């Protein structure tokens, strides 16, 4: 949340009480449909409630269950696995690709950028359906495997307790790699060419040059990419709903899916609200933590 | 300074990355033009027609259009007003209120949707457009206000001063000076809100339970997938129809999309 530098330290604009009037409609809608529900979620999390009858006050029991109940702990562990696929892999691949692309002036760069960014704009429900087709037992992935003589590896990817979660994760890699590449390219474009020349004069090879000049310049962009992708990983819902419904045997259950399932299928609204509150807290902590980290490193 | 081998290697890597990005979509398009009935051969466009009418996607797309247009209009209007206040005026508590709005950037809809469902349900508002529109307007306001505030702060002070010397009040200054100049910023924000609303799945899923005629495009598609496990071609055609509007807008305005997402992300 870097504050843009203000003109000579003066307060923005003039003191005007009419500002309240302009901000009021937005604040009212925001308070009614976002803040109030969040507060309600917090209060629901202290109850055991089936959504129909009178709820029972249970204090912190729902929160203790998130720690002690394996069926509530597992979704958070799965979300951490997804972070590897949504965040670590795209940032790694993104750095490599952006480093490579920024070294050479190529024709068709705009085209590559458009294509690589495309997965960002396709509805995740559609993405989930497309990848379900790819992972299907008779789908293209298994076709390719048997074509290269690896029939032994072919399996029903989404029906396999071991493979289902990585299979969903790989879709996240697919979605977010392009975003990271485009983000890093924009960052690298801001590096003064003189810095590269200096590194080259020092005899640095392409990799050393990138590590010494490009990478440090990308610190801010990496932090942004990490926040966006970690939040996306923690919030994964559409993909799991469409591809696996949390199965097989809960091997792909994730916090958001758990919230939905408990509130609207199982009739455990208090527990659902608790998972939602914990998830929100985690997301806030990750965003604030990474921001702090990125800012401290710079100074 | 770079040699031919490096150029070729870079091209090869890029082509591979681009292929990885588009192959799932090509596969979807390819499936969508296969004959739906076993035994038929040749490629066909009939699946799109079948999905549109018999599959109900015509209705779903219309609902998505209604919801997206409402959210974009309302969120844009309210964001411009609030951004104007936070960007150009100082009033007691303004930064505290602004940071409160920013929290909305990070709050996941999962946390909002559960209590909201029970509130709406108690007053009989589930299965309405309003139940889908209101929460999404609230969510878009966080980004929108933040985005418009940044725009208003970047406008040259002289512009406002000149307008004031001409006798324009704050209302006229906003509508006839600042907003016309800010069209690119407003357009970018509207595009992003459109994309997020069109693609949103959880809120319609929770808010539309009984009334099938209110399903939005992603919701209709997910239900379609659950119902007809065999009709792969129809499912693919439906998927293409659902994804197409945003993809087409993206292809035409990709500069705005990419800049908006990058700037929005970096500033956020």
XYZ file of C-alpha atoms in Angstrom:
567
model
C 0.000 0.000 0.000
C 2.642 2.496 -1.035
C 1.306 6.017 -0.636
C 2.082 8.093 -3.734
C 4.272 11.015 -2.764
C 2.209 14.089 -2.116
C 2.948 17.392 -3.730
C 5.196 19.258 -1.310
C 3.556 17.693 1.702
C 0.313 19.606 1.318
C -2.867 17.754 2.183
C -4.713 16.449 -0.860
C -7.167 19.076 -1.984
C -8.836 21.531 0.281
C -10.790 20.960 3.409
C -14.310 20.376 2.204
C -17.045 18.828 4.207
C -18.951 18.194 1.001
C -16.511 15.302 0.568
C -18.705 13.291 2.924
C -21.616 13.656 0.517
C -19.594 12.389 -2.428
C -18.234 9.436 -0.501
C -21.514 8.612 1.210
C -23.251 6.460 -1.462
C -20.174 4.263 -1.890
C -19.640 3.964 1.856
C -23.275 3.008 2.467
C -23.262 0.240 -0.155
C -19.890 -0.934 1.086
C -21.012 -0.991 4.698
C -24.293 -2.781 3.978
C -23.037 -5.473 1.619
C -19.438 -6.000 2.694
C -18.606 -4.739 6.177
C -21.839 -5.777 7.838
C -21.718 -9.337 6.407
C -18.109 -9.706 7.585
C -19.065 -8.680 11.103
C -22.001 -11.082 10.949
C -19.624 -13.841 9.840
C -17.462 -13.171 12.869
C -20.457 -13.363 15.182
C -21.778 -16.520 13.468
C -18.424 -18.177 14.009
C -19.152 -18.357 17.753
C -22.312 -20.377 17.200
C -23.296 -23.833 16.193
C -26.133 -23.222 13.747
C -27.802 -25.332 11.055
C -29.197 -22.291 9.251
C -32.813 -23.039 10.209
C -33.373 -23.490 13.923
C -32.068 -21.541 16.900
C -28.274 -21.481 17.093
C -26.240 -22.442 20.171
C -23.401 -20.336 21.545
C -20.227 -22.442 21.534
C -17.574 -19.817 22.218
C -14.265 -20.614 20.569
C -15.095 -24.264 19.860
C -15.331 -23.708 16.104
C -11.877 -22.119 16.083
C -10.396 -24.917 18.162
C -11.861 -27.370 15.666
C -9.933 -25.715 12.820
C -6.763 -26.735 14.642
C -7.837 -30.085 16.058
C -10.270 -31.507 13.486
C -8.343 -33.167 10.626
C -11.232 -32.603 8.183
C -10.899 -28.862 8.859
C -7.110 -28.807 8.944
C -6.719 -30.671 5.657
C -8.254 -27.904 3.479
C -5.685 -25.419 4.769
C -2.855 -27.873 4.122
C -4.188 -28.404 0.596
C -4.287 -24.642 0.109
C -0.599 -24.511 1.040
C 0.158 -27.155 -1.591
C -1.748 -25.025 -4.090
C 0.474 -22.063 -3.184
C 3.413 -24.003 -4.661
C 1.548 -24.313 -7.954
C -0.143 -20.908 -8.016
C 2.731 -18.818 -6.688
C 6.145 -20.490 -6.606
C 6.011 -22.142 -10.029
C 4.565 -19.148 -11.950
C 7.024 -16.728 -10.345
C 9.945 -19.042 -11.110
C 8.890 -19.681 -14.698
C 7.876 -16.037 -15.076
C 11.329 -14.809 -14.018
C 13.042 -17.173 -16.439
C 10.790 -16.236 -19.355
C 10.879 -12.518 -18.672
C 14.668 -12.617 -18.293
C 14.943 -14.397 -21.604
C 12.471 -12.134 -23.392
C 13.980 -8.893 -22.151
C 17.423 -9.735 -23.562
C 16.414 -10.024 -27.190
C 14.388 -7.650 -29.329
C 11.963 -9.924 -31.065
C 9.231 -9.475 -33.603
C 5.785 -10.434 -32.435
C 6.414 -9.527 -28.805
C 2.996 -7.867 -28.506
C 1.382 -11.017 -29.841
C 3.151 -13.221 -27.286
C 2.128 -10.880 -24.514
C -1.512 -11.024 -25.590
C -1.518 -14.815 -25.817
C 0.360 -15.432 -22.585
C -1.996 -13.147 -20.676
C -5.135 -14.709 -22.154
C -5.732 -17.330 -19.409
C -6.280 -14.421 -16.997
C -9.477 -13.307 -18.706
C -11.198 -16.646 -19.268
C -13.864 -17.491 -16.669
C -12.421 -20.007 -14.187
C -15.483 -22.206 -14.593
C -14.610 -22.533 -18.282
C -10.953 -23.110 -17.444
C -11.954 -25.891 -15.051
C -14.118 -27.587 -17.667
C -11.389 -27.347 -20.302
C -8.794 -28.908 -17.998
C -11.217 -31.581 -16.793
C -11.498 -32.639 -20.427
C -7.701 -32.731 -20.721
C -7.350 -34.856 -17.589
C -10.227 -37.209 -18.520
C -9.370 -40.930 -18.586
C -9.808 -40.939 -22.388
C -8.535 -37.361 -22.659
C -5.643 -35.809 -24.551
C -3.152 -36.044 -21.674
C -3.420 -39.815 -21.511
C -3.414 -39.980 -25.311
C -0.110 -38.142 -25.386
C 1.328 -40.360 -22.666
C 0.449 -43.537 -24.516
C 1.664 -42.065 -27.814
C 5.128 -41.676 -26.312
C 5.015 -45.134 -24.784
C 4.239 -44.096 -21.224
C 0.849 -45.858 -21.035
C 1.826 -47.040 -17.597
C 1.542 -43.492 -16.244
C -1.912 -42.875 -17.709
C -4.564 -42.603 -15.031
C -7.859 -40.905 -14.210
C -6.000 -37.843 -12.936
C -8.898 -36.146 -11.169
C -10.168 -39.400 -9.705
C -6.857 -40.230 -8.092
C -6.288 -39.297 -4.470
C -2.611 -38.582 -5.055
C -2.846 -36.782 -8.395
C -6.063 -34.773 -8.113
C -4.598 -31.930 -6.048
C -1.468 -31.436 -8.196
C -3.708 -31.658 -11.275
C -5.838 -28.772 -9.974
C -2.648 -26.950 -8.968
C -1.181 -27.184 -12.451
C -4.203 -25.273 -13.749
C -3.222 -22.473 -11.390
C 0.279 -22.508 -12.846
C -1.304 -22.240 -16.276
C -3.454 -19.273 -15.255
C -0.843 -17.240 -13.390
C 2.400 -17.755 -15.327
C 1.317 -15.274 -17.990
C 0.432 -12.654 -15.410
C 3.867 -13.017 -13.819
C 5.672 -12.802 -17.164
C 3.836 -9.630 -18.174
C 4.336 -8.096 -14.737
C 8.076 -8.856 -14.737
C 8.566 -7.652 -18.309
C 7.048 -4.320 -17.344
C 9.424 -4.174 -14.380
C 12.496 -5.059 -16.430
C 11.625 -2.415 -19.015
C 12.237 0.193 -16.320
C 15.836 -0.917 -15.701
C 18.277 1.581 -17.249
C 20.281 -0.159 -20.004
C 23.461 1.347 -18.558
C 23.172 -1.024 -15.589
C 23.252 -4.036 -17.919
C 26.220 -2.631 -19.787
C 28.081 -2.143 -16.547
C 27.445 -5.762 -15.590
C 28.532 -6.893 -19.044
C 31.761 -4.892 -18.772
C 32.411 -6.691 -15.509
C 32.317 -9.884 -17.529
C 29.001 -11.216 -16.261
C 27.301 -13.880 -18.396
C 23.579 -13.736 -19.225
C 22.535 -15.548 -16.041
C 24.822 -13.594 -13.726
C 23.749 -10.403 -15.435
C 20.084 -11.194 -14.741
C 20.762 -12.191 -11.154
C 22.832 -9.081 -10.485
C 20.760 -6.460 -12.299
C 17.334 -7.732 -13.350
C 16.327 -9.675 -10.270
C 16.987 -6.956 -7.689
C 15.085 -4.469 -9.853
C 12.069 -6.787 -9.798
C 11.704 -6.949 -6.025
C 8.515 -4.894 -6.023
C 6.969 -6.842 -8.900
C 7.811 -10.158 -7.262
C 6.093 -9.017 -4.085
C 2.997 -8.006 -6.050
C 2.959 -11.303 -7.934
C 3.372 -13.225 -4.681
C 0.464 -11.426 -3.011
C -1.877 -11.877 -5.974
C -1.070 -15.532 -6.530
C -1.013 -16.595 -2.881
C -4.418 -14.968 -2.358
C -5.702 -16.737 -5.460
C -4.365 -20.060 -4.186
C -5.911 -19.623 -0.742
C -9.242 -18.616 -2.307
C -9.445 -21.393 -4.912
C -13.093 -22.293 -5.286
C -14.347 -22.378 -8.872
C -11.720 -24.846 -10.076
C -12.356 -27.275 -7.231
C -16.147 -26.971 -7.547
C -16.052 -27.710 -11.274
C -13.197 -30.235 -11.432
C -13.386 -32.398 -8.301
C -16.018 -31.153 -5.814
C -13.335 -31.594 -3.183
C -12.875 -35.289 -3.902
C -11.817 -38.011 -4.247
C -12.276 -38.600 -0.506
C -11.617 -34.942 0.328
C -8.142 -34.977 -1.204
C -8.847 -31.656 -2.922
C -10.925 -29.951 -0.236
C -9.855 -26.308 0.127
C -10.993 -23.620 2.593
C -13.390 -21.832 0.234
C -14.999 -25.059 -0.849
C -15.310 -26.070 2.783
C -17.100 -22.774 3.521
C -19.602 -23.410 0.743
C -20.071 -27.078 1.550
C -20.543 -26.579 5.270
C -22.871 -23.594 4.965
C -25.106 -24.754 2.139
C -24.804 -28.532 1.957
C -23.957 -29.823 5.425
C -25.896 -27.221 7.396
C -22.960 -26.287 9.636
C -23.149 -22.532 9.226
C -21.128 -21.634 12.320
C -18.262 -23.834 11.252
C -18.451 -22.426 7.708
C -18.289 -18.879 9.033
C -15.271 -19.821 11.156
C -13.372 -21.167 8.146
C -14.299 -17.993 6.234
C -13.032 -15.766 9.062
C -9.786 -17.715 9.376
C -9.328 -17.534 5.602
C -9.898 -13.773 5.609
C -7.410 -13.334 8.431
C -4.840 -15.424 6.559
C -5.285 -13.347 3.409
C -4.927 -10.081 5.321
C -1.826 -11.395 7.083
C -0.214 -12.548 3.832
C -0.872 -9.231 2.056
C 0.357 -7.113 4.927
C 3.306 -9.402 5.642
C 4.608 -9.473 2.087
C 4.118 -5.722 1.738
C 6.119 -5.076 4.904
C 8.808 -7.473 3.772
C 9.104 -5.884 0.315
C 9.287 -2.381 1.752
C 11.851 -3.233 4.400
C 14.101 -4.941 1.866
C 14.135 -1.861 -0.341
C 15.312 0.527 2.314
C 24.571 -7.895 -29.123
C 22.790 -11.230 -28.993
C 23.618 -13.976 -31.435
C 21.405 -16.061 -33.653
C 21.408 -19.163 -31.433
C 20.095 -17.147 -28.516
C 17.379 -15.583 -30.675
C 16.300 -18.993 -31.894
C 16.295 -20.415 -28.398
C 14.211 -17.502 -27.143
C 11.725 -17.945 -29.967
C 11.480 -21.660 -29.283
C 10.796 -21.081 -25.591
C 8.218 -18.404 -26.360
C 6.418 -20.539 -28.889
C 6.304 -23.369 -26.369
C 4.930 -21.055 -23.662
C 2.338 -19.577 -26.008
C 1.289 -23.054 -27.113
C 0.895 -24.148 -23.495
C -1.358 -21.128 -22.937
C -3.652 -21.577 -25.927
C -3.802 -25.370 -26.311
C -6.547 -25.904 -23.694
C -8.630 -23.255 -25.444
C -7.976 -24.679 -28.905
C -8.968 -28.078 -27.558
C -12.241 -26.590 -26.285
C -12.975 -24.978 -29.655
C -12.135 -28.205 -31.411
C -14.471 -30.218 -29.148
C -17.215 -27.662 -29.704
C -17.317 -28.224 -33.453
C -17.456 -32.025 -33.238
C -20.795 -33.661 -34.021
C -22.806 -34.125 -30.844
C -24.307 -37.482 -31.811
C -22.167 -40.585 -31.881
C -21.795 -41.883 -35.415
C -22.029 -38.522 -37.167
C -18.906 -37.319 -38.892
C -17.611 -33.964 -40.062
C -17.373 -30.647 -38.266
C -20.404 -28.573 -37.373
C -21.431 -25.286 -35.854
C -24.808 -26.668 -34.820
C -23.688 -27.198 -31.213
C -23.609 -23.468 -30.590
C -27.218 -23.139 -31.695
C -28.290 -26.121 -29.595
C -26.443 -24.813 -26.543
C -27.936 -21.348 -27.051
C -31.580 -22.470 -27.227
C -32.014 -25.990 -25.834
C -29.072 -25.667 -23.443
C -30.445 -22.400 -22.066
C -27.239 -20.479 -22.670
C -29.142 -17.698 -24.399
C -30.911 -16.978 -21.111
C -27.750 -17.408 -19.048
C -25.802 -14.985 -21.203
C -28.616 -12.451 -21.017
C -28.628 -12.689 -17.224
C -24.868 -12.226 -17.133
C -25.260 -9.183 -19.345
C -27.905 -7.675 -17.038
C -25.871 -8.328 -13.890
C -22.554 -7.180 -15.391
C -24.012 -4.024 -16.902
C -25.709 -3.075 -13.615
C -22.603 -3.720 -11.543
C -20.361 -1.820 -13.963
C -22.702 1.186 -14.119
C -23.325 1.422 -10.384
C -19.753 0.689 -9.332
C -18.347 3.172 -11.840
C -20.688 5.949 -10.781
C -20.161 5.452 -7.035
C -16.396 4.973 -7.453
C -16.068 8.212 -9.393
C -17.956 10.129 -6.727
C -16.049 8.575 -3.833
C -12.705 8.778 -5.635
C -13.342 12.480 -6.223
C -13.920 13.012 -2.513
C -10.894 11.002 -1.371
C -8.639 12.288 -4.139
C -9.299 16.016 -4.083
C -10.878 16.919 -0.747
C -9.681 16.776 2.818
C -12.304 16.089 5.433
C -11.979 14.696 8.947
C -11.570 10.933 8.911
C -11.081 10.765 5.158
C -7.983 8.593 5.258
C -9.461 6.253 7.868
C -12.565 5.798 5.714
C -10.408 5.236 2.648
C -8.348 2.540 4.355
C -11.555 0.906 5.507
C -12.614 0.692 1.849
C -9.223 -0.778 0.952
C -9.876 -3.706 3.276
C -12.523 -4.657 0.730
C -9.728 -5.403 -1.768
C -8.621 -8.294 0.379
C -11.838 -9.667 1.831
C -12.759 -12.855 -0.037
C -16.362 -13.187 -1.186
C -16.504 -16.511 0.675
C -16.586 -14.570 3.934
C -19.340 -12.226 2.755
C -21.598 -14.611 0.978
C -22.563 -16.882 3.870
C -24.092 -14.264 6.200
C -25.466 -12.330 3.236
C -27.322 -15.370 1.998
C -29.117 -15.813 5.309
C -29.961 -12.106 5.499
C -31.348 -12.070 1.958
C -33.150 -15.324 2.541
C -34.863 -13.941 5.652
C -36.320 -11.027 3.680
C -37.084 -13.069 0.567
C -34.433 -11.486 -1.630
C -32.653 -14.646 -2.789
C -33.324 -15.556 -6.401
C -33.291 -11.922 -7.499
C -30.952 -9.858 -9.623
C -30.454 -7.591 -6.623
C -28.945 -10.408 -4.573
C -26.288 -10.895 -7.236
C -25.723 -7.229 -8.047
C -25.466 -5.575 -4.620
C -22.600 -7.686 -3.173
C -20.610 -7.353 -6.370
C -21.062 -3.586 -6.460
C -19.773 -3.423 -2.889
C -16.758 -5.529 -3.804
C -15.983 -3.547 -6.946
C -16.172 -0.286 -4.991
C -13.008 -1.088 -3.089
C -10.972 -1.336 -6.253
C -12.940 1.376 -8.061
C -12.561 4.017 -5.361
C -8.902 3.204 -4.970
C -8.408 3.441 -8.736
C -10.341 6.681 -9.201
C -8.698 8.297 -6.183
C -5.319 7.623 -7.785
C -6.595 9.222 -10.997
C -7.979 12.335 -9.251
C -4.752 12.769 -7.305
C -2.769 12.674 -10.538
C -4.815 15.402 -12.243
C -3.004 18.722 -12.455
C -4.121 21.130 -9.775
C -4.294 23.931 -12.373
C -7.196 22.189 -14.084
C -9.304 22.463 -10.965
C -8.150 25.999 -10.228
C -9.007 27.113 -13.763
C -12.457 25.583 -13.510
C -13.017 27.355 -10.218
C -11.924 30.701 -11.651
C -14.517 30.138 -14.362
C -17.070 29.914 -11.617
C -17.594 26.155 -11.631
C -18.581 24.558 -8.323
C -17.314 21.149 -7.191
C -20.147 19.374 -9.013
C -19.512 21.121 -12.351
C -15.746 20.709 -11.947
C -16.223 16.967 -11.598
C -18.628 16.445 -14.478
C -17.389 18.896 -17.071
C -13.665 19.027 -16.339
C -12.244 16.045 -14.471
C -14.383 13.128 -15.659
C -14.103 13.931 -19.391
C -10.302 14.100 -19.062
C -10.335 10.850 -17.087
C -12.116 8.749 -19.688
C -9.186 6.329 -20.208
C -8.923 5.669 -16.455
C -12.681 5.209 -16.131
C -12.792 2.944 -19.170
C -10.001 0.741 -17.788
C -11.776 0.390 -14.465
C -15.092 -0.429 -16.136
C -13.414 -3.121 -18.255
C -11.891 -4.811 -15.221
C -15.129 -4.693 -13.247
C -16.940 -6.112 -16.271
C -14.496 -9.016 -16.489
C -14.658 -9.804 -12.774
C -18.443 -9.637 -12.692
C -18.968 -11.659 -15.839
C -16.646 -14.419 -14.596
C -17.921 -14.432 -10.987
C -19.228 -17.804 -9.921
C -19.638 -18.070 -6.155
C -22.096 -15.205 -5.610
C -24.611 -16.332 -8.264
C -24.138 -19.926 -7.101
C -25.191 -19.043 -3.577
C -27.829 -16.426 -4.361
C -29.718 -18.253 -7.127
C -31.103 -21.503 -5.774
C -34.525 -22.203 -7.225
C -35.048 -19.900 -10.159
C -33.165 -21.443 -13.069
C -34.116 -18.547 -15.305
C -31.843 -16.260 -13.249
C -28.661 -18.280 -13.647
C -25.677 -16.370 -14.965
C -23.434 -17.812 -17.660
C -20.773 -19.451 -15.428
C -23.464 -20.807 -13.104
C -25.508 -22.195 -15.989
C -22.382 -23.789 -17.401
C -21.442 -25.465 -14.118
C -24.967 -26.855 -13.782
C -24.939 -28.013 -17.369
C -21.718 -29.873 -16.664
C -23.256 -31.594 -13.668
C -26.359 -32.650 -15.587
C -25.146 -33.896 -18.940
C -21.976 -35.843 -18.470
C -22.145 -37.297 -21.977
C -22.650 -34.278 -24.233
C -19.005 -33.243 -24.438
C -19.521 -31.256 -27.640
C -22.460 -29.293 -26.218
C -20.579 -28.626 -22.994
C -17.621 -27.337 -24.994
C -19.876 -25.151 -27.127
C -21.481 -23.747 -23.981
C -18.036 -23.064 -22.502
C -17.001 -21.179 -25.612
C -20.173 -19.071 -25.457
C -19.546 -18.235 -21.774
C -15.893 -17.283 -22.248
C -16.307 -15.484 -25.558
C -17.652 -12.044 -24.524
C -14.754 -11.270 -22.168
C -12.178 -12.760 -24.527
C -13.446 -10.653 -27.439
C -13.440 -7.475 -25.340
C -9.945 -8.389 -24.138
C -8.628 -8.886 -27.678
C -9.910 -5.469 -28.697
C -8.867 -3.593 -25.555
C -5.947 -5.674 -24.332
C -3.784 -2.609 -23.750
C -6.301 -1.309 -21.206
C -6.735 -4.723 -19.597
C -3.050 -5.403 -19.113
C -2.215 -1.879 -18.027
C -5.141 -1.827 -15.655
C -4.301 -5.131 -14.047
C -0.618 -4.287 -13.726
C -1.116 -0.771 -12.391
C -3.972 -1.821 -10.175
C -1.865 -4.637 -8.780
C 1.282 -2.585 -8.294
C -0.522 0.297 -6.656
C -2.562 -2.078 -4.531
